[in-house]
Structure formats: structure tokens, C-alpha cells
PDB file of C-alpha atoms in Angstrom:
ATOM      1  CA  MET A   1      57.495  57.539  55.416  1.00 42.00           C
ATOM      2  CA  VAL A   2      57.890  61.124  54.174  1.00 54.00           C
ATOM      3  CA  ARG A   3      56.907  63.924  56.562  1.00 72.00           C
ATOM      4  CA  PHE A   4      54.383  66.289  55.050  1.00 79.00           C
ATOM      5  CA  VAL A   5      55.395  69.186  57.308  1.00 79.00           C
ATOM      6  CA  LYS A   6      59.110  69.887  57.110  1.00 83.00           C
ATOM      7  CA  ASN A   7      59.230  72.870  59.480  1.00 85.00           C
ATOM      8  CA  PRO A   8      56.325  73.085  61.982  1.00 85.00           C
ATOM      9  CA  ARG A   9      57.341  76.554  63.221  1.00 85.00           C
ATOM     10  CA  ASN A  10      57.040  78.063  59.742  1.00 89.00           C
ATOM     11  CA  VAL A  11      53.730  76.304  59.152  1.00 90.00           C
ATOM     12  CA  ALA A  12      52.320  77.599  62.455  1.00 90.00           C
ATOM     13  CA  THR A  13      53.636  81.111  61.773  1.00 91.00           C
ATOM     14  CA  GLY A  14      52.173  81.122  58.257  1.00 94.00           C
ATOM     15  CA  LEU A  15      48.786  79.988  59.554  1.00 95.00           C
ATOM     16  CA  MET A  16      48.882  82.675  62.253  1.00 95.00           C
ATOM     17  CA  LEU A  17      49.682  85.412  59.705  1.00 96.00           C
ATOM     18  CA  ILE A  18      46.855  84.238  57.441  1.00 97.00           C
ATOM     19  CA  ALA A  19      44.448  84.185  60.409  1.00 96.00           C
ATOM     20  CA  VAL A  20      45.413  87.734  61.404  1.00 96.00           C
ATOM     21  CA  ALA A  21      44.955  88.902  57.810  1.00 96.00           C
ATOM     22  CA  ALA A  22      41.540  87.213  57.650  1.00 97.00           C
ATOM     23  CA  PHE A  23      40.540  88.943  60.890  1.00 96.00           C
ATOM     24  CA  PHE A  24      41.463  92.358  59.481  1.00 94.00           C
ATOM     25  CA  VAL A  25      39.638  91.646  56.212  1.00 94.00           C
ATOM     26  CA  TRP A  26      36.561  90.668  58.218  1.00 95.00           C
ATOM     27  CA  GLN A  27      36.776  93.785  60.400  1.00 92.00           C
ATOM     28  CA  GLY A  28      37.347  96.099  57.434  1.00 90.00           C
ATOM     29  CA  SER A  29      34.677  94.587  55.212  1.00 90.00           C
ATOM     30  CA  ASP A  30      32.113  97.233  56.264  1.00 91.00           C
ATOM     31  CA  LEU A  31      34.330 100.114  55.139  1.00 89.00           C
ATOM     32  CA  PRO A  32      33.884 101.487  51.616  1.00 90.00           C
ATOM     33  CA  MET A  33      36.767 100.405  49.380  1.00 88.00           C
ATOM     34  CA  GLY A  34      36.793 103.030  46.675  1.00 85.00           C
ATOM     35  CA  ARG A  35      39.279 102.664  43.827  1.00 85.00           C
ATOM     36  CA  ALA A  36      43.008 103.127  43.446  1.00 80.00           C
ATOM     37  CA  ILE A  37      42.520 106.639  42.098  1.00 85.00           C
ATOM     38  CA  ARG A  38      40.038 107.567  44.862  1.00 86.00           C
ATOM     39  CA  MET A  39      40.705 105.392  47.884  1.00 84.00           C
ATOM     40  CA  GLY A  40      38.040 104.813  50.475  1.00 86.00           C
ATOM     41  CA  PRO A  41      38.779 104.218  54.160  1.00 87.00           C
ATOM     42  CA  GLY A  42      38.845 100.452  53.606  1.00 88.00           C
ATOM     43  CA  TYR A  43      41.242 100.401  50.661  1.00 89.00           C
ATOM     44  CA  PHE A  44      44.599 100.630  52.418  1.00 88.00           C
ATOM     45  CA  PRO A  45      43.738  98.203  55.259  1.00 90.00           C
ATOM     46  CA  MET A  46      42.561  95.657  52.676  1.00 93.00           C
ATOM     47  CA  ILE A  47      45.789  96.018  50.695  1.00 93.00           C
ATOM     48  CA  LEU A  48      47.843  95.532  53.865  1.00 94.00           C
ATOM     49  CA  ALA A  49      45.742  92.525  54.902  1.00 95.00           C
ATOM     50  CA  GLY A  50      46.205  91.015  51.439  1.00 96.00           C
ATOM     51  CA  LEU A  51      49.971  91.501  51.639  1.00 97.00           C
ATOM     52  CA  LEU A  52      50.032  89.958  55.107  1.00 96.00           C
ATOM     53  CA  ALA A  53      48.060  86.947  53.850  1.00 97.00           C
ATOM     54  CA  LEU A  54      50.437  86.596  50.895  1.00 97.00           C
ATOM     55  CA  LEU A  55      53.454  86.654  53.203  1.00 97.00           C
ATOM     56  CA  GLY A  56      51.725  84.130  55.470  1.00 96.00           C
ATOM     57  CA  LEU A  57      51.142  81.853  52.481  1.00 97.00           C
ATOM     58  CA  ILE A  58      54.808  82.120  51.485  1.00 96.00           C
ATOM     59  CA  VAL A  59      55.932  81.249  55.026  1.00 95.00           C
ATOM     60  CA  LEU A  60      53.421  78.377  55.164  1.00 94.00           C
ATOM     61  CA  LEU A  61      54.580  76.903  51.862  1.00 93.00           C
ATOM     62  CA  THR A  62      58.205  77.285  52.938  1.00 92.00           C
ATOM     63  CA  GLY A  63      57.412  75.288  56.063  1.00 89.00           C
ATOM     64  CA  LEU A  64      55.840  72.542  53.960  1.00 89.00           C
ATOM     65  CA  THR A  65      58.690  72.278  51.480  1.00 88.00           C
ATOM     66  CA  ARG A  66      61.948  73.149  53.280  1.00 83.00           C
ATOM     67  CA  PRO A  67      63.282  71.662  56.491  1.00 79.00           C
ATOM     68  CA  SER A  68      64.646  73.907  59.218  1.00 72.00           C
ATOM     69  CA  ASP A  69      68.178  75.174  58.616  1.00 69.00           C
ATOM     70  CA  ASP A  70      69.337  74.742  62.190  1.00 62.00           C
ATOM     71  CA  GLU A  71      68.845  71.385  63.831  1.00 54.00           C
ATOM     72  CA  GLY A  72      68.710  72.893  67.302  1.00 48.00           C
ATOM     73  CA  SER A  73      65.693  75.079  66.579  1.00 54.00           C
ATOM     74  CA  ILE A  74      63.154  75.695  69.282  1.00 56.00           C
ATOM     75  CA  ALA A  75      60.296  73.228  69.258  1.00 59.00           C
ATOM     76  CA  LEU A  76      56.810  74.501  68.558  1.00 58.00           C
ATOM     77  CA  ARG A  77      55.746  74.104  72.191  1.00 65.00           C
ATOM     78  CA  HIS A  78      58.645  76.307  73.387  1.00 73.00           C
ATOM     79  CA  TRP A  79      57.515  79.615  71.937  1.00 74.00           C
ATOM     80  CA  PRO A  80      58.772  82.756  73.686  1.00 83.00           C
ATOM     81  CA  TRP A  81      55.519  83.482  75.532  1.00 86.00           C
ATOM     82  CA  ARG A  82      57.076  86.188  77.718  1.00 89.00           C
ATOM     83  CA  ALA A  83      58.266  88.151  74.684  1.00 91.00           C
ATOM     84  CA  LEU A  84      54.923  87.698  72.923  1.00 89.00           C
ATOM     85  CA  ALA A  85      53.056  88.942  76.010  1.00 93.00           C
ATOM     86  CA  LEU A  86      55.347  91.963  76.473  1.00 95.00           C
ATOM     87  CA  VAL A  87      55.102  93.085  72.836  1.00 94.00           C
ATOM     88  CA  THR A  88      51.317  92.692  72.935  1.00 94.00           C
ATOM     89  CA  LEU A  89      51.212  94.641  76.215  1.00 96.00           C
ATOM     90  CA  ALA A  90      53.288  97.417  74.620  1.00 96.00           C
ATOM     91  CA  VAL A  91      50.794  97.803  71.770  1.00 95.00           C
ATOM     92  CA  VAL A  92      47.848  97.816  74.198  1.00 96.00           C
ATOM     93  CA  LEU A  93      49.562 100.393  76.437  1.00 96.00           C
ATOM     94  CA  PHE A  94      50.177 102.639  73.450  1.00 96.00           C
ATOM     95  CA  GLY A  95      46.577 102.320  72.279  1.00 94.00           C
ATOM     96  CA  PHE A  96      45.087 103.071  75.681  1.00 96.00           C
ATOM     97  CA  GLY A  97      47.682 105.717  76.584  1.00 94.00           C
ATOM     98  CA  ILE A  98      47.756 107.896  73.465  1.00 93.00           C
ATOM     99  CA  ARG A  99      44.768 110.056  74.465  1.00 93.00           C
ATOM    100  CA  PRO A 100      45.289 110.531  78.196  1.00 95.00           C
ATOM    101  CA  LEU A 101      49.112 110.611  78.150  1.00 95.00           C
ATOM    102  CA  GLY A 102      49.875 112.011  74.695  1.00 93.00           C
ATOM    103  CA  LEU A 103      52.232 110.798  71.984  1.00 94.00           C
ATOM    104  CA  GLY A 104      55.504 111.217  73.879  1.00 95.00           C
ATOM    105  CA  PRO A 105      54.830 109.265  77.068  1.00 96.00           C
ATOM    106  CA  SER A 106      52.752 106.568  75.396  1.00 96.00           C
ATOM    107  CA  MET A 107      55.385 106.015  72.691  1.00 96.00           C
ATOM    108  CA  TRP A 108      58.151 105.956  75.317  1.00 97.00           C
ATOM    109  CA  LEU A 109      56.243 103.428  77.423  1.00 97.00           C
ATOM    110  CA  ALA A 110      55.448 101.199  74.440  1.00 97.00           C
ATOM    111  CA  VAL A 111      59.050 101.119  73.198  1.00 97.00           C
ATOM    112  CA  PHE A 112      60.496 100.499  76.653  1.00 97.00           C
ATOM    113  CA  VAL A 113      58.046  97.680  77.464  1.00 96.00           C
ATOM    114  CA  SER A 114      58.657  96.035  74.088  1.00 96.00           C
ATOM    115  CA  SER A 115      62.418  96.264  74.635  1.00 95.00           C
ATOM    116  CA  LEU A 116      61.925  94.215  77.822  1.00 95.00           C
ATOM    117  CA  ALA A 117      60.945  91.317  75.538  1.00 93.00           C
ATOM    118  CA  SER A 118      64.522  90.868  74.342  1.00 92.00           C
ATOM    119  CA  SER A 119      66.614  88.193  75.983  1.00 88.00           C
ATOM    120  CA  ARG A 120      69.560  90.629  75.691  1.00 91.00           C
ATOM    121  CA  PHE A 121      67.748  93.505  77.424  1.00 92.00           C
ATOM    122  CA  ASN A 122      69.937  96.265  78.780  1.00 93.00           C
ATOM    123  CA  ILE A 123      68.358  99.086  80.806  1.00 95.00           C
ATOM    124  CA  LEU A 124      70.483 101.770  79.152  1.00 96.00           C
ATOM    125  CA  THR A 125      69.663 100.535  75.650  1.00 94.00           C
ATOM    126  CA  GLY A 126      65.958 100.338  76.501  1.00 94.00           C
ATOM    127  CA  LEU A 127      65.891 103.898  77.845  1.00 96.00           C
ATOM    128  CA  LEU A 128      67.902 105.229  74.903  1.00 96.00           C
ATOM    129  CA  SER A 129      65.737 103.417  72.329  1.00 96.00           C
ATOM    130  CA  ALA A 130      62.583 104.805  73.901  1.00 96.00           C
ATOM    131  CA  CYS A 131      63.928 108.368  73.882  1.00 97.00           C
ATOM    132  CA  ILE A 132      65.109 108.097  70.274  1.00 97.00           C
ATOM    133  CA  MET A 133      61.717 106.756  69.156  1.00 97.00           C
ATOM    134  CA  VAL A 134      59.893 109.614  70.902  1.00 97.00           C
ATOM    135  CA  ALA A 135      62.109 112.152  69.119  1.00 97.00           C
ATOM    136  CA  PHE A 136      61.673 110.346  65.796  1.00 96.00           C
ATOM    137  CA  SER A 137      57.875 110.171  66.216  1.00 95.00           C
ATOM    138  CA  TRP A 138      57.724 113.862  67.070  1.00 95.00           C
ATOM    139  CA  ALA A 139      59.821 114.743  64.006  1.00 95.00           C
ATOM    140  CA  VAL A 140      57.855 112.562  61.586  1.00 93.00           C
ATOM    141  CA  PHE A 141      54.260 112.812  62.789  1.00 91.00           C
ATOM    142  CA  ILE A 142      54.041 116.261  64.357  1.00 92.00           C
ATOM    143  CA  LYS A 143      56.635 118.315  62.492  1.00 93.00           C
ATOM    144  CA  GLY A 144      56.890 116.404  59.205  1.00 91.00           C
ATOM    145  CA  LEU A 145      53.281 115.388  58.588  1.00 88.00           C
ATOM    146  CA  GLY A 146      51.673 118.124  60.685  1.00 90.00           C
ATOM    147  CA  LEU A 147      49.329 115.738  62.520  1.00 89.00           C
ATOM    148  CA  PRO A 148      47.504 117.343  65.443  1.00 90.00           C
ATOM    149  CA  LEU A 149      48.891 114.942  68.051  1.00 90.00           C
ATOM    150  CA  PRO A 150      49.737 116.434  71.444  1.00 93.00           C
ATOM    151  CA  MET A 151      53.078 115.383  72.901  1.00 93.00           C
ATOM    152  CA  LEU A 152      51.570 115.530  76.387  1.00 93.00           C
ATOM    153  CA  GLY A 153      47.978 114.548  77.097  1.00 91.00           C
ATOM    154  CA  PRO A 154      45.515 115.970  79.625  1.00 91.00           C
ATOM    155  CA  TRP A 155      46.693 113.655  82.426  1.00 88.00           C
ATOM    156  CA  LEU A 156      50.127 115.286  82.206  1.00 84.00           C
ATOM    157  CA  GLY A 157      48.984 118.895  81.743  1.00 82.00           C
ATOM    158  CA  GLY A 158      49.033 118.928  77.942  1.00 74.00           C
ATOM    159  CA  TYR A 159      46.540 120.221  75.342  1.00 71.00           C
TER     160      TYR A 159
END
């Protein structure tokens, strides 16, 4: 008997990407789209959601047609839940911390917490990565693009 699903991890990942894209399409459906020449607030999120769904479809079809390259791959039930939780926590911390803490501390916290998700975590590398990302964010968003983001929020004496 021929197995229909050749690589369950790719199939599950493709379905997850398509579900996330569908969620963002649903959430952005109330925003006016506009046109390519005059984009509305919903145009760019819809384009990104469409690209995410396309990538999810590619990963899904790859999982249906190609077997896994490495025989010792992790089974579907052995997903890295700790890493998934830490990366999700980093995004939530950044979202909730950007206003009260400012860009610098919230970016530093998000990068450091997400670096804890690595199985090869090193404290020095985590601290250095966080500091480099804060400097890069300051250079790109505040100096380069001129966005009015405070580096320190009101909880830390900024504004």
C-alpha cells in the first residue's frame, strides 16, 4: 500500500502556515484594500498573507510528494514545544513592552528570550545578539526611517 503522506512534518507545517494566513486574511478583511498605485491599509497585509499561504501550499505539497531526507527526523509528536513557547513569549513581550518600556528594552528582552529557545544557547551570545539588535533597530527605525519611537518608555524615564 502506498502512503499518501510522505512527510507528516511538512504536511503539518504547510497546514499551519495556511491556517495562519487565513487568520490574517480574515482579520484584515475589514480594512480597505486600495490598489497597487494607491495602497490602502489592508493591501500590504493581504499580500503578505497571500505569500504566506502560497509558501504553506508549497510546503504542504512537498510533504505529500517527497519523503523526508533524513531517516532520523523528529516525529510529529516530538515538536520542540519549549522553543515554540519561548519564541511566542518573546513576540508577546515585545508587543506588550513597546509602549511602557520603549523600543530598546522591549527589543532587547524579545531577542534575549527568543535566543533562549535555541538548544545551543550561550549566555554571552544571547546578550550580544540582543545588544546588536537594539543598535540595529535604533539605526534603521529611528535614524534611518525617522519613526517617532522612543528608545526608553515612560516606565524607564523616557519620552
